[in-house]
mmCIF file of C-alpha atoms in Angstrom:
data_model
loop_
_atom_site.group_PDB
_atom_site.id
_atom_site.type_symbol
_atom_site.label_atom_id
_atom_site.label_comp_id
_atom_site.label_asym_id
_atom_site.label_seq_id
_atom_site.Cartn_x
_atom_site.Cartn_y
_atom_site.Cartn_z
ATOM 1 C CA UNK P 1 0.000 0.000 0.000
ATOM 2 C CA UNK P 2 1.338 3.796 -0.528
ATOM 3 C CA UNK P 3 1.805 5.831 2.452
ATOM 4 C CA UNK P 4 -0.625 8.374 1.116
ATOM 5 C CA UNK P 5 -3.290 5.715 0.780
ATOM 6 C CA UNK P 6 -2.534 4.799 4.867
ATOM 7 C CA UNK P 7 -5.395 7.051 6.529
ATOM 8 C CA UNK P 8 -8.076 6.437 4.312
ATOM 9 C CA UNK P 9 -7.519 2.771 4.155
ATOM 10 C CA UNK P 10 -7.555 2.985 8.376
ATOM 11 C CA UNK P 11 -10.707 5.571 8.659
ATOM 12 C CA UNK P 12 -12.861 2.702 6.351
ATOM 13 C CA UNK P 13 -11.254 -0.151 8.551
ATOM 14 C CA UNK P 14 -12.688 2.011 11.542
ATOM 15 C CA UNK P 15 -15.937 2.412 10.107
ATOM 16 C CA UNK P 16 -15.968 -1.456 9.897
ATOM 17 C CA UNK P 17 -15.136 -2.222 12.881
ATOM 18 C CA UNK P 18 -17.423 0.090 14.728
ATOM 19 C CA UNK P 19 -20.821 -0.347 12.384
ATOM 20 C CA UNK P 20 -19.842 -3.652 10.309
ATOM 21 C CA UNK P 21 -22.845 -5.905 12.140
ATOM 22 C CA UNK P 22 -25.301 -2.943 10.725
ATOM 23 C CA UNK P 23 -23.917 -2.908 7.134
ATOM 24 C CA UNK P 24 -23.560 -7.027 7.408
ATOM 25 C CA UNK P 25 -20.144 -6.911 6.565
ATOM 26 C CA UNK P 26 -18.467 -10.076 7.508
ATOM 27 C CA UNK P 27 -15.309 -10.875 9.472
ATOM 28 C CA UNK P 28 -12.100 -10.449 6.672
ATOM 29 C CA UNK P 29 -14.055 -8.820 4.428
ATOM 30 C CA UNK P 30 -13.110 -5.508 5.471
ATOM 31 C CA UNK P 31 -9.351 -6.366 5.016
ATOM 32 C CA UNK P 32 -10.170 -8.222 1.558
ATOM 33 C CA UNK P 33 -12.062 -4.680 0.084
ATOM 34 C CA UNK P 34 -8.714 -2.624 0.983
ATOM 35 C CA UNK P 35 -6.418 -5.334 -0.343
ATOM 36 C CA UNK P 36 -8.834 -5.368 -3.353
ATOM 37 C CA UNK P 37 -8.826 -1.889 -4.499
ATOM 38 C CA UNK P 38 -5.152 -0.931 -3.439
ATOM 39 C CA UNK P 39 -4.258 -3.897 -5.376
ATOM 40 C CA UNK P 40 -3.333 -4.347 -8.849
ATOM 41 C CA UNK P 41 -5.389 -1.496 -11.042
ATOM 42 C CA UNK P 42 -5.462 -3.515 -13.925
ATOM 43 C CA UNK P 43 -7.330 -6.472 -12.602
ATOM 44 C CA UNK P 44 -10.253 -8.089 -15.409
ATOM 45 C CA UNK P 45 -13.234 -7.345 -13.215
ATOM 46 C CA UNK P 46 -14.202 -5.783 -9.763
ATOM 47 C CA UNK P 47 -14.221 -8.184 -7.011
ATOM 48 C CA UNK P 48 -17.586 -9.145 -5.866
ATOM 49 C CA UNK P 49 -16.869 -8.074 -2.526
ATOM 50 C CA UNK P 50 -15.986 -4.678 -3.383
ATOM 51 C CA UNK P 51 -19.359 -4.324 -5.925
ATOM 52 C CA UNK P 52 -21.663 -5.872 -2.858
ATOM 53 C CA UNK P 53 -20.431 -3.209 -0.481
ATOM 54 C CA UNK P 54 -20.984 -0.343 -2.742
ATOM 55 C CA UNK P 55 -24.208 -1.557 -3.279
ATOM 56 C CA UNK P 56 -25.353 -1.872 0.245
ATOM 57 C CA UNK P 57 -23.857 1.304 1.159
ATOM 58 C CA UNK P 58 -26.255 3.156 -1.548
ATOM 59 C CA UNK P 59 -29.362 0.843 -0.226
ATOM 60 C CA UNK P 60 -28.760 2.327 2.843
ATOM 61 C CA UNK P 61 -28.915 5.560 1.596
ATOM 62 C CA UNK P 62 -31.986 5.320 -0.931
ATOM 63 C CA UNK P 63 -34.380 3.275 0.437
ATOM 64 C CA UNK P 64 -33.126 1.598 4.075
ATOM 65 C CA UNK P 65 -33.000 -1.621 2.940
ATOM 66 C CA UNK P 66 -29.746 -3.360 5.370
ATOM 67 C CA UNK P 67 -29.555 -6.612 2.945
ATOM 68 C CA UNK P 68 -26.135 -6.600 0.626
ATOM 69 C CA UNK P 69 -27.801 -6.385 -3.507
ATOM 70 C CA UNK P 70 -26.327 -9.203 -5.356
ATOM 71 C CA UNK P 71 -25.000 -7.152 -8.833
ATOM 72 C CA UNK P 72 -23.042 -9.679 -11.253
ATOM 73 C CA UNK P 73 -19.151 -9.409 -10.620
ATOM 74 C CA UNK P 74 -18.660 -9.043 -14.351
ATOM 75 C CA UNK P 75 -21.400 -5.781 -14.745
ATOM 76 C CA UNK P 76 -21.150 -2.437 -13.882
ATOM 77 C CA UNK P 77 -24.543 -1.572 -12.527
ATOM 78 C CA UNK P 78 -23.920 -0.835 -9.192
ATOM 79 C CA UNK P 79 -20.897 2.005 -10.654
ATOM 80 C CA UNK P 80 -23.337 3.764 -12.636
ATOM 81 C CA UNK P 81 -25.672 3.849 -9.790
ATOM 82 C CA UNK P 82 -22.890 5.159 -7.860
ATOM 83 C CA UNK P 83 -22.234 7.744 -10.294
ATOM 84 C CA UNK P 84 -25.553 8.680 -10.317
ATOM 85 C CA UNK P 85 -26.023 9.461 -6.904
ATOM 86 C CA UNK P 86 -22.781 11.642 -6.274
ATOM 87 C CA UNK P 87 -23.785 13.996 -8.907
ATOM 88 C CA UNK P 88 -27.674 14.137 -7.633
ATOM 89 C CA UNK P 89 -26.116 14.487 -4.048
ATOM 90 C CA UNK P 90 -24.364 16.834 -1.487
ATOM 91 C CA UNK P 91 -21.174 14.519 -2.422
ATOM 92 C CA UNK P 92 -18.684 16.498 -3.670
ATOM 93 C CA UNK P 93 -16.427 14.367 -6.089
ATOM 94 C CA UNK P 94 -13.941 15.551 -8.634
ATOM 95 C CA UNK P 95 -15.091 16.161 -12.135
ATOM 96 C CA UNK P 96 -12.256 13.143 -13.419
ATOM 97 C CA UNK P 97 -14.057 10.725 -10.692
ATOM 98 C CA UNK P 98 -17.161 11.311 -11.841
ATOM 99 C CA UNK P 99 -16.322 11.141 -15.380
ATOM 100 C CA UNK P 100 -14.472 7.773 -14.778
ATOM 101 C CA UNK P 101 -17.737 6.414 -12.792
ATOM 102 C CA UNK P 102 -19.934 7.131 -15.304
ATOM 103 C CA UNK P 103 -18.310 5.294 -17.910
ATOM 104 C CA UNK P 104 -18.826 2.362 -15.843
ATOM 105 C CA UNK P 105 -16.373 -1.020 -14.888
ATOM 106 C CA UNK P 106 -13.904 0.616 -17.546
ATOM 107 C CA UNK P 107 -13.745 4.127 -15.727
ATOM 108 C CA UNK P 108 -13.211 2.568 -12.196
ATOM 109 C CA UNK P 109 -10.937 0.402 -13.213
ATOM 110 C CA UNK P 110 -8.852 3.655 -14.148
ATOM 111 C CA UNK P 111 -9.329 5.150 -11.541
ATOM 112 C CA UNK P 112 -6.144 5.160 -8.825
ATOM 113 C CA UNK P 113 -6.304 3.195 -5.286
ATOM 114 C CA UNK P 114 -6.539 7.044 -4.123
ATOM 115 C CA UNK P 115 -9.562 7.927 -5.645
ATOM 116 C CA UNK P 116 -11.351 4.811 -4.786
ATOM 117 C CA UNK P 117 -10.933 4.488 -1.194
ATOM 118 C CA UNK P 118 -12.344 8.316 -1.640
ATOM 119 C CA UNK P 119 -15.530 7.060 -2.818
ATOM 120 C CA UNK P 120 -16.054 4.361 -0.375
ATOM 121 C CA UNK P 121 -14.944 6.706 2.790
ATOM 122 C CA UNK P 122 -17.134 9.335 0.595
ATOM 123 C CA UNK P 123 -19.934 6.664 1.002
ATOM 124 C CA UNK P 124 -19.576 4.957 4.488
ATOM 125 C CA UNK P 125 -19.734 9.178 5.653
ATOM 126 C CA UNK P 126 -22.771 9.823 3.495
ATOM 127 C CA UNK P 127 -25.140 6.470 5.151
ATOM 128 C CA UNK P 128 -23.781 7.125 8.528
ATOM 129 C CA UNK P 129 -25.564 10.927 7.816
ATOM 130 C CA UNK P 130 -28.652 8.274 6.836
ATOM 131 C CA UNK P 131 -31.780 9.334 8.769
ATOM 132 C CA UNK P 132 -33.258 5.891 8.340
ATOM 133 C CA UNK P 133 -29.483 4.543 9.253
ATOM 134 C CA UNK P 134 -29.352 6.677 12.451
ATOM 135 C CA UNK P 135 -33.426 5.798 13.134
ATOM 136 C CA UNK P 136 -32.468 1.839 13.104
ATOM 137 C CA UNK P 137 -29.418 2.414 15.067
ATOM 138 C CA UNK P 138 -31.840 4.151 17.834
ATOM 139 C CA UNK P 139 -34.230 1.653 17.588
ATOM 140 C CA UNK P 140 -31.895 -0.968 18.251
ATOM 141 C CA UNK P 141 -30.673 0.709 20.937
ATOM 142 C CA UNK P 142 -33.878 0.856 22.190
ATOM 143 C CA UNK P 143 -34.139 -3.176 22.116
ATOM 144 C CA UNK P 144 -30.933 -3.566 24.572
ATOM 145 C CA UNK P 145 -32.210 -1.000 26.984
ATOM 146 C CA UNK P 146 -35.233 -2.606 27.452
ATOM 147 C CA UNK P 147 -33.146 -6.058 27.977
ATOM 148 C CA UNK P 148 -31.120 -3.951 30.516
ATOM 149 C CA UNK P 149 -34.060 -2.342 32.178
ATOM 150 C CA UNK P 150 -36.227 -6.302 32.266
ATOM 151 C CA UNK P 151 -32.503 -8.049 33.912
ATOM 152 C CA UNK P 152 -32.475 -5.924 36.383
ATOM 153 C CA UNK P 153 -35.655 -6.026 37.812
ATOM 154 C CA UNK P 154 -35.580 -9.707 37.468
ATOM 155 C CA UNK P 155 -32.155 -9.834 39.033
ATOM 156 C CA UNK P 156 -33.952 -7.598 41.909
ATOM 157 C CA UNK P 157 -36.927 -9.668 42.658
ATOM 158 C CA UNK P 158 -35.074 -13.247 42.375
ATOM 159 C CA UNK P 159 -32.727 -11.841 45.031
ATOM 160 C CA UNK P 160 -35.038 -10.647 47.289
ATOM 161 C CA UNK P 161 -37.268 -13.927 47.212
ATOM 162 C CA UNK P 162 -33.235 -15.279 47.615
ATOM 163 C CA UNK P 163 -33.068 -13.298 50.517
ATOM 164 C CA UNK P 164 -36.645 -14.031 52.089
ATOM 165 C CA UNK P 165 -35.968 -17.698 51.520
ATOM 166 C CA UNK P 166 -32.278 -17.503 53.406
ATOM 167 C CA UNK P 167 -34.620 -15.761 56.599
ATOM 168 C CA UNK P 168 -37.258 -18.217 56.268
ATOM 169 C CA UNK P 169 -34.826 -20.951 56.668
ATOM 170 C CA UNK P 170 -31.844 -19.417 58.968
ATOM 171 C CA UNK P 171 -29.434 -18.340 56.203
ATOM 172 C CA UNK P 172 -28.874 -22.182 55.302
ATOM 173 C CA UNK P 173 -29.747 -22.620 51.818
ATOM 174 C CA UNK P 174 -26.742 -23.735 50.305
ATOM 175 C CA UNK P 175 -27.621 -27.245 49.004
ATOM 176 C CA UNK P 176 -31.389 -26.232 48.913
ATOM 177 C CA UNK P 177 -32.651 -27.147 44.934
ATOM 178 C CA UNK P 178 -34.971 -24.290 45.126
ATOM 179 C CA UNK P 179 -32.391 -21.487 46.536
ATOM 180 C CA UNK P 180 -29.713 -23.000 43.456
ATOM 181 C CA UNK P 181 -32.144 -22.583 40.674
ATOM 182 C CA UNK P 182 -32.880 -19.041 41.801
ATOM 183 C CA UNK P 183 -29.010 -18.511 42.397
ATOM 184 C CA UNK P 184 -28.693 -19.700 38.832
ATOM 185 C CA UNK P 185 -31.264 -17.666 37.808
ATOM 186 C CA UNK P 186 -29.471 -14.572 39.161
ATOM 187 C CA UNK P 187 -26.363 -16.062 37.253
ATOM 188 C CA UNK P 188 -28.938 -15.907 33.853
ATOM 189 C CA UNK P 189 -30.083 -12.435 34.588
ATOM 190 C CA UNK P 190 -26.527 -10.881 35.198
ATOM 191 C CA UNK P 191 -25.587 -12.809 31.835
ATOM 192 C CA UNK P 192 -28.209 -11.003 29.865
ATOM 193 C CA UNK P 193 -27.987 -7.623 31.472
ATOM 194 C CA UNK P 194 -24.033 -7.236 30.722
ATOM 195 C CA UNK P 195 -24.394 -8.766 27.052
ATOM 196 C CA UNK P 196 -26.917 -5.928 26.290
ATOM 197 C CA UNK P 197 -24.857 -3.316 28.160
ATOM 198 C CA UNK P 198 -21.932 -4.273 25.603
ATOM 199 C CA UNK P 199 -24.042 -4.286 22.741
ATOM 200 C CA UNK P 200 -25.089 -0.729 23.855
ATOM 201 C CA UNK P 201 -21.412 -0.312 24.473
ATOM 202 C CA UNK P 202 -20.204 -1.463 21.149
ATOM 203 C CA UNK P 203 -23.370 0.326 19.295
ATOM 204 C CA UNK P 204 -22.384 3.709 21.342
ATOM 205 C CA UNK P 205 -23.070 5.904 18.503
ATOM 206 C CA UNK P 206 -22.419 7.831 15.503
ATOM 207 C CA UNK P 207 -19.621 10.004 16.577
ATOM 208 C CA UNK P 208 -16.361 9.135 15.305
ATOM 209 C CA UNK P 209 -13.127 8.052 16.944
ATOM 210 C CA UNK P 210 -11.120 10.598 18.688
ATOM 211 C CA UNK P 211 -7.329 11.384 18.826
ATOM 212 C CA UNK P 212 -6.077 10.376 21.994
ATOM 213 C CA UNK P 213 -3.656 13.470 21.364
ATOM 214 C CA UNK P 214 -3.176 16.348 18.929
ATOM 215 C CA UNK P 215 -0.456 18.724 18.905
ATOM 216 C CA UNK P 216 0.907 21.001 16.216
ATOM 217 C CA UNK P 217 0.330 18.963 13.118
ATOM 218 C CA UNK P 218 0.219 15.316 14.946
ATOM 219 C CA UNK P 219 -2.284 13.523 16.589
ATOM 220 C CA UNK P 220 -2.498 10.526 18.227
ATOM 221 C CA UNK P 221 -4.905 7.865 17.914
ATOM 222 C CA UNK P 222 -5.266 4.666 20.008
ATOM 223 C CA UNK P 223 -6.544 1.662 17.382
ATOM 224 C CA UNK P 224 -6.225 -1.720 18.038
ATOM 225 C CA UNK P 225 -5.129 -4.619 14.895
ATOM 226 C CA UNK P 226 -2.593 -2.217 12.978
ATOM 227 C CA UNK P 227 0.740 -3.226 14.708
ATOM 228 C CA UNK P 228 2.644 -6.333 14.773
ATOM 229 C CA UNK P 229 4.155 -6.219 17.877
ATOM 230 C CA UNK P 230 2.237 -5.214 21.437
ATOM 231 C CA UNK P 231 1.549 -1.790 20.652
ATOM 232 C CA UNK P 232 -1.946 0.156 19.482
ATOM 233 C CA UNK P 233 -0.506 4.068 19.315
ATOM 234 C CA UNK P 234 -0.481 4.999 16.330
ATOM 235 C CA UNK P 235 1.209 8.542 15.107
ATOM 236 C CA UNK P 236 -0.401 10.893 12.352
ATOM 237 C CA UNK P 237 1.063 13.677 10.859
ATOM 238 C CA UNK P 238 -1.270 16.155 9.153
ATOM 239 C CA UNK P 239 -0.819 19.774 7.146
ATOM 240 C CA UNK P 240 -4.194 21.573 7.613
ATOM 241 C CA UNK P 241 -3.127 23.903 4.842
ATOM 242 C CA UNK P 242 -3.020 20.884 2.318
ATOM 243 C CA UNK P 243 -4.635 21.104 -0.645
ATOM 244 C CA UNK P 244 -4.780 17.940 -1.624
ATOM 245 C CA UNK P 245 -6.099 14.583 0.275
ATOM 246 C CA UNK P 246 -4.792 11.722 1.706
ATOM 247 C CA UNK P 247 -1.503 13.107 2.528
ATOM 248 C CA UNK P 248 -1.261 12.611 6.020
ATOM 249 C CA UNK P 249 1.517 10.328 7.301
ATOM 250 C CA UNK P 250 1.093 7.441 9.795
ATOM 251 C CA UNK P 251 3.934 5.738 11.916
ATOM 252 C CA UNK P 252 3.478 3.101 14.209
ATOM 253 C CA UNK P 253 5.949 2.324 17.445
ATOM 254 C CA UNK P 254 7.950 -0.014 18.989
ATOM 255 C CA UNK P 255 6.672 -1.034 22.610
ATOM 256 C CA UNK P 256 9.428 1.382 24.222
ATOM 257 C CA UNK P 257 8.834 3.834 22.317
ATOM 258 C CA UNK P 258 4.791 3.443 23.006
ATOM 259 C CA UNK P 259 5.663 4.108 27.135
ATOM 260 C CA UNK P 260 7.561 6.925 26.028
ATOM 261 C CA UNK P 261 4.365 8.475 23.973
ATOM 262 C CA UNK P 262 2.128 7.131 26.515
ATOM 263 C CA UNK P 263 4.043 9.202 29.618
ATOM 264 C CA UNK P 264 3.987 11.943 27.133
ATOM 265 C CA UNK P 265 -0.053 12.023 26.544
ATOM 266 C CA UNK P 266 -0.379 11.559 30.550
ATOM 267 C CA UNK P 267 1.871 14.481 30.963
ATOM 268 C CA UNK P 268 -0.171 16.499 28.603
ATOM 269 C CA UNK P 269 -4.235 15.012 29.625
ATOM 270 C CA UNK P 270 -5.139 18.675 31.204
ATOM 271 C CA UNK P 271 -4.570 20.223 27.498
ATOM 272 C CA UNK P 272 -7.669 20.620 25.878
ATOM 273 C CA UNK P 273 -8.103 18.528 22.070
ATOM 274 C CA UNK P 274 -8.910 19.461 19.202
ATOM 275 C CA UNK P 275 -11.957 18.276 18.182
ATOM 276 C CA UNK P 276 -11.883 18.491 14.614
ATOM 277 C CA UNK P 277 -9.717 15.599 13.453
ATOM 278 C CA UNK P 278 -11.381 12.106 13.819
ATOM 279 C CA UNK P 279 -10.918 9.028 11.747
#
């Protein structure tokens, strides 16, 4: 992969990672789209798994509809679609993009690594913005509240007949089939309640990730699966006055030189962040 290419290819693995069970995107596959369209520009056809993406991405967008459209590997459909709705949108795309989309599997094909990770990033931003996206994300957030809210009253009335049970018999229950189906109970309620309070957790929402860190043209962001070794810091070097995308610079660390950033973020937690540069 080219360095330039580095930040976009990270901000869609992000957007993966934080929404893929809503967009149905399966374990790998995220890694398989980058590898696919940083890859080799003069490949015969579009991989399916790039084409399937696109094309449940613009669902999303048109009509809500969360299941992946099967388009033939070998067509070009789902580009001309795409082309379609960047120039009826708010997406602002370069004239050559839009040019090369709309002469369909030819035109993306010409179209650099660059460009294309534009368009998806272009894309996963746009459905995120998705009132029916953020309407199903609140409404399944709804559905683990309600889990939350029904555990814990059933956690708090199968301890207190626990408790009424212990008085009735002078605290000895232990051995007592009754008092071990309601401990086990208990168990089953606890179970549920935390499962839906880390699919709450996981869900969160919309908002993007945030530096952990920004100075003076760097900021540092804390991602997990992007280092070989024991380390998750990861160092980005930005020029707000740049024209031109993707050229932002990424370094990762060795694990001594990750305690040395870390003490330095500790020693600097009381400055206030910018806000303004998320992944």
């Amino acid at each position: 992969m080219q360095p330039e290419d580095v930040g976009a290819a990270i901000q869609f693995l992000e957007f993966c990672r934080s929404f893929g069970e809503i967009f149905q995107i399966r374990k790998g596959q995220s890694e398989k789209i980058v590898k696919d369209i940083t890859g080799d520009r003069q490949l015969r056809e579009v991989s399916s798994v790039v084409a399937e993406l696109h094309a449940n991405l613009l669902s999303v967008m048109e009509n809500g509809n969360y299941k992946p459209l099967k388009y033939p590997k070998h067509g070009d459909t789902w580009i001309r679609k795409l082309s379609k709705y960047i120039t009826d949108s708010t997406l602002h795309a370069k004239d050559f993009i839009l040019d090369c989309l709309s002469h369909g599997l030819s035109g993306y094909k010409n179209l650099s690594p660059s460009h294309k990770l534009d368009v998806l990033n272009s894309l996963c931003d746009e459905a995120l913005s998705s009132e029916k996206l953020r309407t199903r994300i609140e409404a399944r957030e709804g559905v683990a509240r309600q889990k939350i809210r029904a555990a814990t009253e059933k956690e708090k009335e199968l301890k207190e007949r626990q408790n009424d049970m212990a008085k009735t018999m002078g605290g000895e229950i232990a051995g007592n089939e009754e008092a071990n189906n309601i401990f086990c109970q208990i168990k089953e309620a606890k179970e549920v309640k935390q499962a839906a309070m880390n699919e709450l957790e996981e869900r969160g929402c919309v908002l993007r990730s945030t530096p952990v860190m920004v100075d003076k043209g760097v900021a540092y962001w804390k991602l997990d699966g992007y280092c070989d070794n024991n380390t998750n810091i990861l160092r980005q070097e930005f020029d707000k006055e740049a024209t031109m995308k993707n050229q932002d610079k990424w370094f990762m660390f060795s694990e001594d030189e990750q305690k040395v950033v870390e003490n330095h973020v500790t020693t600097r937690s009381q400055r206030p962040w910018r806000k303004d540069n998320r992944v």
